[in-house]
Each structure stands twice: as C-alpha cells, then as structure tokens.
PDB file of C-alpha atoms in Angstrom:
ATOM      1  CA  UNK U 352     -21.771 -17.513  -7.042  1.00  0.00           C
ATOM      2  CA  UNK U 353     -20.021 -14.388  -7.522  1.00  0.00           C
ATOM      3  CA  UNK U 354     -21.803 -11.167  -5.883  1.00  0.00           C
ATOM      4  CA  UNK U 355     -21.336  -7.919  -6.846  1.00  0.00           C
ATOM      5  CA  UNK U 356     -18.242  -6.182  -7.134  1.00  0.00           C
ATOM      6  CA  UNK U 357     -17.789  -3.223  -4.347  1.00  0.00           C
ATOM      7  CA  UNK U 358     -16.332   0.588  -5.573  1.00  0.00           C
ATOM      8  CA  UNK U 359     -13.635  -0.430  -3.074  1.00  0.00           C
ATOM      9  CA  UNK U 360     -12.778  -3.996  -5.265  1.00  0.00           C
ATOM     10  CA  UNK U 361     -12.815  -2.074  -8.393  1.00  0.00           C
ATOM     11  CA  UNK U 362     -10.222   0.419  -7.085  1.00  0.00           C
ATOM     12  CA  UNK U 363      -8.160  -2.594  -5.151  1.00  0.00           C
ATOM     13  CA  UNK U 364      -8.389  -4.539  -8.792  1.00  0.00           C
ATOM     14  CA  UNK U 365      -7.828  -1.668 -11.134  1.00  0.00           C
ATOM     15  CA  UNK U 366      -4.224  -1.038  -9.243  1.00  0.00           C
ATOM     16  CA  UNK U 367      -3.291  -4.557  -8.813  1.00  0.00           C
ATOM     17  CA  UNK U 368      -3.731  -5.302 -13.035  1.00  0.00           C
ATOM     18  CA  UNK U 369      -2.009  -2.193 -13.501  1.00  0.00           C
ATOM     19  CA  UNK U 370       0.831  -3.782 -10.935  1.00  0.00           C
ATOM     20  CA  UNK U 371       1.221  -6.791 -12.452  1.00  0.00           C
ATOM     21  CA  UNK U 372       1.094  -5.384 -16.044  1.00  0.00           C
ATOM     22  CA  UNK U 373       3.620  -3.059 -15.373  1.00  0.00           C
ATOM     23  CA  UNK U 374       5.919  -4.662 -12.534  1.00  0.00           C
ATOM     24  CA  UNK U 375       8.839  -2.463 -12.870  1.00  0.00           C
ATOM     25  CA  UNK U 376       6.752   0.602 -11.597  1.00  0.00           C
ATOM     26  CA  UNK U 377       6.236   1.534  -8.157  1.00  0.00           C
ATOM     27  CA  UNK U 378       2.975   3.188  -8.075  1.00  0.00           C
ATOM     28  CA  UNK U 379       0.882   5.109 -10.632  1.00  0.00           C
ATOM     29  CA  UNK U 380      -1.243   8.187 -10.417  1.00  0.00           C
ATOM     30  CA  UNK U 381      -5.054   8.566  -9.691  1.00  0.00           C
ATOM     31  CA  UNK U 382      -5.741   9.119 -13.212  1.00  0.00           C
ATOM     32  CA  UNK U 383      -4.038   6.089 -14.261  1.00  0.00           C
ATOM     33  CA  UNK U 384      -5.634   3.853 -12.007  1.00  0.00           C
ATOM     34  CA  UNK U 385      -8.703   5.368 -12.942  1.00  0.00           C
ATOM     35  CA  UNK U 386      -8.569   4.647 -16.273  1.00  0.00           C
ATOM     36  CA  UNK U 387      -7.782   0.973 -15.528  1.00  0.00           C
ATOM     37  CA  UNK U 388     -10.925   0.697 -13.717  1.00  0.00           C
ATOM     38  CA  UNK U 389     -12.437   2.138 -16.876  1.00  0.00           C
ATOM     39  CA  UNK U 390     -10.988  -0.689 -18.910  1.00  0.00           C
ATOM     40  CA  UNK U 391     -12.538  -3.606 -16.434  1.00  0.00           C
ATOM     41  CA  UNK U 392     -15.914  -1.517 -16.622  1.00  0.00           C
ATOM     42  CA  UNK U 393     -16.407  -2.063 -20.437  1.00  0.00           C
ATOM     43  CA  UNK U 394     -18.604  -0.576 -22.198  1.00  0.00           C
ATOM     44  CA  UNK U 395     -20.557   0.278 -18.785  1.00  0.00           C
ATOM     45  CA  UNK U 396     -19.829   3.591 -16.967  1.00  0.00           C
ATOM     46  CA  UNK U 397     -17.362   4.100 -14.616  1.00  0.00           C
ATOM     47  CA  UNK U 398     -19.343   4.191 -10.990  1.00  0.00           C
ATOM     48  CA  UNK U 399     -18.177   7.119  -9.608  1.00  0.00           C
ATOM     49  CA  UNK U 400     -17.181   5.962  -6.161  1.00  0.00           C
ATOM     50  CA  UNK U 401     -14.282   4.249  -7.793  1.00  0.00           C
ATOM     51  CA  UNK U 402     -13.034   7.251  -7.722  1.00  0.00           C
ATOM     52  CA  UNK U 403     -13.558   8.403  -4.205  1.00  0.00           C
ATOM     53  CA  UNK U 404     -11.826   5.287  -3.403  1.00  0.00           C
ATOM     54  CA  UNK U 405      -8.967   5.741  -5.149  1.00  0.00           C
ATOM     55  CA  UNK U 406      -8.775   9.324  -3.945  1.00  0.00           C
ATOM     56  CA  UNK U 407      -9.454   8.998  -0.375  1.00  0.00           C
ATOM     57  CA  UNK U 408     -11.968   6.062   0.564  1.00  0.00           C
ATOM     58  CA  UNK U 409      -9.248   3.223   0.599  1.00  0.00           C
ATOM     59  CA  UNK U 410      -6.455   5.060   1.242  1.00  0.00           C
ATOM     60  CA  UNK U 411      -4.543   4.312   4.211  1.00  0.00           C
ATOM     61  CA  UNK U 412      -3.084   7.195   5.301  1.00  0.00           C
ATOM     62  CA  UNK U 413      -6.264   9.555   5.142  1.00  0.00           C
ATOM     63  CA  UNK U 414      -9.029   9.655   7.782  1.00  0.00           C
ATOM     64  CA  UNK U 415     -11.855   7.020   7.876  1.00  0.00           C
ATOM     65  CA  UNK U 416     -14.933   8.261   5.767  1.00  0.00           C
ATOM     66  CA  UNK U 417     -16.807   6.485   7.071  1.00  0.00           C
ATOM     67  CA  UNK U 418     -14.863   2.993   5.757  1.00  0.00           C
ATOM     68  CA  UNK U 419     -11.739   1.938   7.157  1.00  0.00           C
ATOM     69  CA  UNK U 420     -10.348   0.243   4.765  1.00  0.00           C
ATOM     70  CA  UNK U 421      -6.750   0.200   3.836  1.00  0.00           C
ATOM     71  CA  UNK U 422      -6.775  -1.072   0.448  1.00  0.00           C
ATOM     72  CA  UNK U 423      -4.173   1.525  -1.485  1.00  0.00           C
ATOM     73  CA  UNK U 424      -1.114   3.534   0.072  1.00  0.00           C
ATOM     74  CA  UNK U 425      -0.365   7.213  -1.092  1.00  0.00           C
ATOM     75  CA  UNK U 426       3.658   7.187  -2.204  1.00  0.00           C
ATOM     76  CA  UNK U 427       3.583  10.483  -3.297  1.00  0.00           C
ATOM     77  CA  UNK U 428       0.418  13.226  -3.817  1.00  0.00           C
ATOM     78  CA  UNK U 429      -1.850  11.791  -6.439  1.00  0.00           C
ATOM     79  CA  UNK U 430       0.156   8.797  -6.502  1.00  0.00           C
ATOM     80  CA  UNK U 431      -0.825   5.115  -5.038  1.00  0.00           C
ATOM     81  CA  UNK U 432       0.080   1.576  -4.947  1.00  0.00           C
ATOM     82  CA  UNK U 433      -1.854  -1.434  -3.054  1.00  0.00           C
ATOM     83  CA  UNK U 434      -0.966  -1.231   0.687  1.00  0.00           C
ATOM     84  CA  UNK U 435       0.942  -3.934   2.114  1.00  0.00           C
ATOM     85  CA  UNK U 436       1.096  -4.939   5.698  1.00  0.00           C
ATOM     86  CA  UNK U 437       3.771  -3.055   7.745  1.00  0.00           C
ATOM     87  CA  UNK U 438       2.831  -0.016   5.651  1.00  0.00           C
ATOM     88  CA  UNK U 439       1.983   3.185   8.132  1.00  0.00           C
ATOM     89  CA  UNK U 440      -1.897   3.915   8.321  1.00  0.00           C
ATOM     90  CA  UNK U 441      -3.966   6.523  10.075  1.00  0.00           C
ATOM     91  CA  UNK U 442      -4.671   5.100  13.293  1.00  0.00           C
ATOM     92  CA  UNK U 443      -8.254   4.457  12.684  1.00  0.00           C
ATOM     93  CA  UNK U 444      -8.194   2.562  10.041  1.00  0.00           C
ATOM     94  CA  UNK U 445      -7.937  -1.190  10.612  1.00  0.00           C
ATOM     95  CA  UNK U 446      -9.848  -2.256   7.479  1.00  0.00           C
ATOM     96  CA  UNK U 447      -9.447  -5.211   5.073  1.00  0.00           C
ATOM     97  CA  UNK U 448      -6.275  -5.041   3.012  1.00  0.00           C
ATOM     98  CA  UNK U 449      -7.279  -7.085  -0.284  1.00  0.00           C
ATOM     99  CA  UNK U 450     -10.867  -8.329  -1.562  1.00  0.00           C
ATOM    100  CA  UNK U 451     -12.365 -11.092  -0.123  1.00  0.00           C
ATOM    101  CA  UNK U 452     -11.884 -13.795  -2.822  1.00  0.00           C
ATOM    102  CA  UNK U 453     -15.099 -15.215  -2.823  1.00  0.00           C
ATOM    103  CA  UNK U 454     -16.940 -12.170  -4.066  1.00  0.00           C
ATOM    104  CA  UNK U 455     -14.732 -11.652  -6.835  1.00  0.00           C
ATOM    105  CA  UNK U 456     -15.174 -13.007 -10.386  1.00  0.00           C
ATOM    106  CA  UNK U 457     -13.267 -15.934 -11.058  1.00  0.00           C
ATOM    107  CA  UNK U 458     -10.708 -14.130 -13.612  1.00  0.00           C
ATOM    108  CA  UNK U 459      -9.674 -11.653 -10.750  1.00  0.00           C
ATOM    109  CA  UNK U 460      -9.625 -14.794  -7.694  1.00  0.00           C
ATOM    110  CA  UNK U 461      -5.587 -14.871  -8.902  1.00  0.00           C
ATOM    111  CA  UNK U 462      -4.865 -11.502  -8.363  1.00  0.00           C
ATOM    112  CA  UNK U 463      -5.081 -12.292  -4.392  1.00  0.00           C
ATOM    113  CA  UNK U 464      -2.940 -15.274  -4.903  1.00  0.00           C
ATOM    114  CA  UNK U 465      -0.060 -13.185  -6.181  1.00  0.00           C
ATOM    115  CA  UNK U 466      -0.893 -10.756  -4.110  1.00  0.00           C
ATOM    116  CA  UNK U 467      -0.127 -12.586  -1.129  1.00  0.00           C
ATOM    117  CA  UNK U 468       2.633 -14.471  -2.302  1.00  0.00           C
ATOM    118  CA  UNK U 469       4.311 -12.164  -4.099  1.00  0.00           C
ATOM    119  CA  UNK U 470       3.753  -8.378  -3.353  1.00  0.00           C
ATOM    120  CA  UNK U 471       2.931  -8.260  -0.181  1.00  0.00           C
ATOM    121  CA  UNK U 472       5.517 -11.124   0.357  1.00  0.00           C
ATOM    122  CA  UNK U 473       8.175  -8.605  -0.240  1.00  0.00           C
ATOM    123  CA  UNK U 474       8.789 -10.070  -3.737  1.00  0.00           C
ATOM    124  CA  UNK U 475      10.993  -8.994  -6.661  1.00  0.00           C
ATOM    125  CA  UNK U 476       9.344  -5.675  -7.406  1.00  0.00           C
ATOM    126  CA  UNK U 477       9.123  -4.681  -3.327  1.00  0.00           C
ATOM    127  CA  UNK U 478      11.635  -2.192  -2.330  1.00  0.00           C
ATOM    128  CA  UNK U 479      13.304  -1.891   0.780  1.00  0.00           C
ATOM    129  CA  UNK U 480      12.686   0.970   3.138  1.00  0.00           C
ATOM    130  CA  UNK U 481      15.626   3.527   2.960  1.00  0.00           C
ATOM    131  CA  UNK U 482      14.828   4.379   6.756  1.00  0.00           C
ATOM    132  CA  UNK U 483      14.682   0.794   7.654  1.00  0.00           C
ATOM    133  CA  UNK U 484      17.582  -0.235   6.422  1.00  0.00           C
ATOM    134  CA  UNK U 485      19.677   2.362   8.848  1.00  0.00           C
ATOM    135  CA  UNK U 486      18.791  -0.291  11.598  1.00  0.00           C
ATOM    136  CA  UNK U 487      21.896  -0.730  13.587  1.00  0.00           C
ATOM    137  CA  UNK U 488      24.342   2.242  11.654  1.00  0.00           C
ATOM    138  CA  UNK U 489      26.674   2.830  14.107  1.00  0.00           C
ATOM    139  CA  UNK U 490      26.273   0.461  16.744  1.00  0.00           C
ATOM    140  CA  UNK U 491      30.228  -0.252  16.817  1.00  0.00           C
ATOM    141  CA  UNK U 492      30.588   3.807  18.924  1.00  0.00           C
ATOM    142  CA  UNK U 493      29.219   2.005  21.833  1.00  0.00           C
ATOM    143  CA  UNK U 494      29.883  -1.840  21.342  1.00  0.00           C
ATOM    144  CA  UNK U 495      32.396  -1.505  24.190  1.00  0.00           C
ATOM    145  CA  UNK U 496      29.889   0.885  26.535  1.00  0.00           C
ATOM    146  CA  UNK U 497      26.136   1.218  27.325  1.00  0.00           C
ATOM    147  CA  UNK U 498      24.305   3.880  25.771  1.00  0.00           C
ATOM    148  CA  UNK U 499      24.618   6.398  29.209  1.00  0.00           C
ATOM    149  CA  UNK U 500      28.171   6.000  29.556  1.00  0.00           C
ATOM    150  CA  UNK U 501      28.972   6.581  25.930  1.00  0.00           C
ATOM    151  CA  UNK U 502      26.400  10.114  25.334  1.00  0.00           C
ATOM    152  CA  UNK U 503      28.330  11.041  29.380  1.00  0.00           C
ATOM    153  CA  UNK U 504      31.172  10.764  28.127  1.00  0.00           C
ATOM    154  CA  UNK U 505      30.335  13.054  24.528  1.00  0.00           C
ATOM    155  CA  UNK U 506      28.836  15.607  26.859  1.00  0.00           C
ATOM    156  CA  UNK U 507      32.088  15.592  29.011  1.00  0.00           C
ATOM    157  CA  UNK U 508      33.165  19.306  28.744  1.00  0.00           C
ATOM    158  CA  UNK U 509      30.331  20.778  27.219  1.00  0.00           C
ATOM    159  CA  UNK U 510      30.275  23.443  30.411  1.00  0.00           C
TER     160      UNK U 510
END
C-alpha cells in the first residue's frame, strides 16, 4: 500500500515529469517546478513545504536544514534539475537521491526506473562537464619528462 507522499517526493516528482516532458531542457526555474507540483496536487492545495524544498530543503548545494537530502541540484540561481550522483554537494549532506519506490503511487514507481537508467545513467539528454572534459589537455609538454623536470626547466632563467 502506498503511504503518503513526502514535500520532498512532491518536489523530486514535480522536476522529474517536467524532465521527461520536456527532455531537451536542462533545468527549469523554481516557479516552474512549482507549478508542476501544482498540477500533480489537483484540485488540492499546494502544501507549502514543496516549496521550501524546491528552494532550499533538497537542494544539494545549500546547508542541511535540518534534512540532508540531495534530491535537486541548483544550475544556475533559481534554477534546478534532479541531482545525479557525481554532482558536487555541501559536505553535509549525504541524503537520499530519488524517492523510495515503495511509497510512491504506482503511476510515479516509473519515474525511478528512468531515472536510474537513463538520467542519472548519463543518457541522451546528460551533458558532459566542460571542466571534465579538460582531463589530460596537454599531457604531450611532458610525455618525454616528469612533472619536476619539465616546470625546472620553465623556471630556468627566471632570476
């Protein structure tokens, strides 16, 4: 039996529909994720910790208060997108990633599926890290030498 939803599940859910329904975007702003969560609420209100979460609460980045949960990364200010492992994250923050499945309703359970298999797989729509991909730039200036010989002999002269 499904229990009920967290704040932190709506937020997590809210980005992830708004992911897969628009897969050529990278992230989307507070407001828009907001007003996804809106759309799964129905005719019920909003409960306003979804927006804490979205804000702060489940953001990895930003200090614990009080949960540690690392459910959305901050791209940009006011923008997010779901975390993914490998993603930086204030160091005390070594919460749960995605929902647990079994306390989701049924309709959302495949959200975690492509979730795992897909986003934070490094599918199609994940981008590489400009920064990462400078990882070896330049290693041919010292192929031939070790590191101290070759910044010795740059520094030759410099008295």
């Amino acid at each position: 039996m499904t229990k009920k939803l967290t704040v932190a599940d709506e937020a997590w859910i809210a980005t992830a529909l708004l992911h897969r329904e628009h897969p050529d975007r990278e992230d989307f702003t507070k407001k828009e994720i907001v007003q996804r969560a809106e759309r799964i609420a129905g005719p019920a209100p909003l409960r306003p910790g979804v927006g804490h979460h979205i804000s702060s609460h489940a953001v990895a980045q930003k200090p614990p208060q009080p949960g540690k949960h690392c459910l959305l990364f901050e791209t940009a200010p006011g923008r997010r997108r779901l975390f993914r492992p490998g993603d930086p994250r204030h160091p005390d923050r070594r919460g749960r990633s995605l929902p647990e499945r079994d306390r989701l309703p049924l309709a959302y359970r495949p959200l975690i599926d492509w979730y795992l298999t897909v986003y934070a797989a490094g599918g199609a729509d994940r981008r590489p890290d400009p920064i990462l991909g400078l990882r070896g730039v330049g290693r041919e200036l010292w192929a031939e030498e070790g590191a101290d010989a070759y910044v010795a002999r740059l520094r030759e002269g410099w008295s």
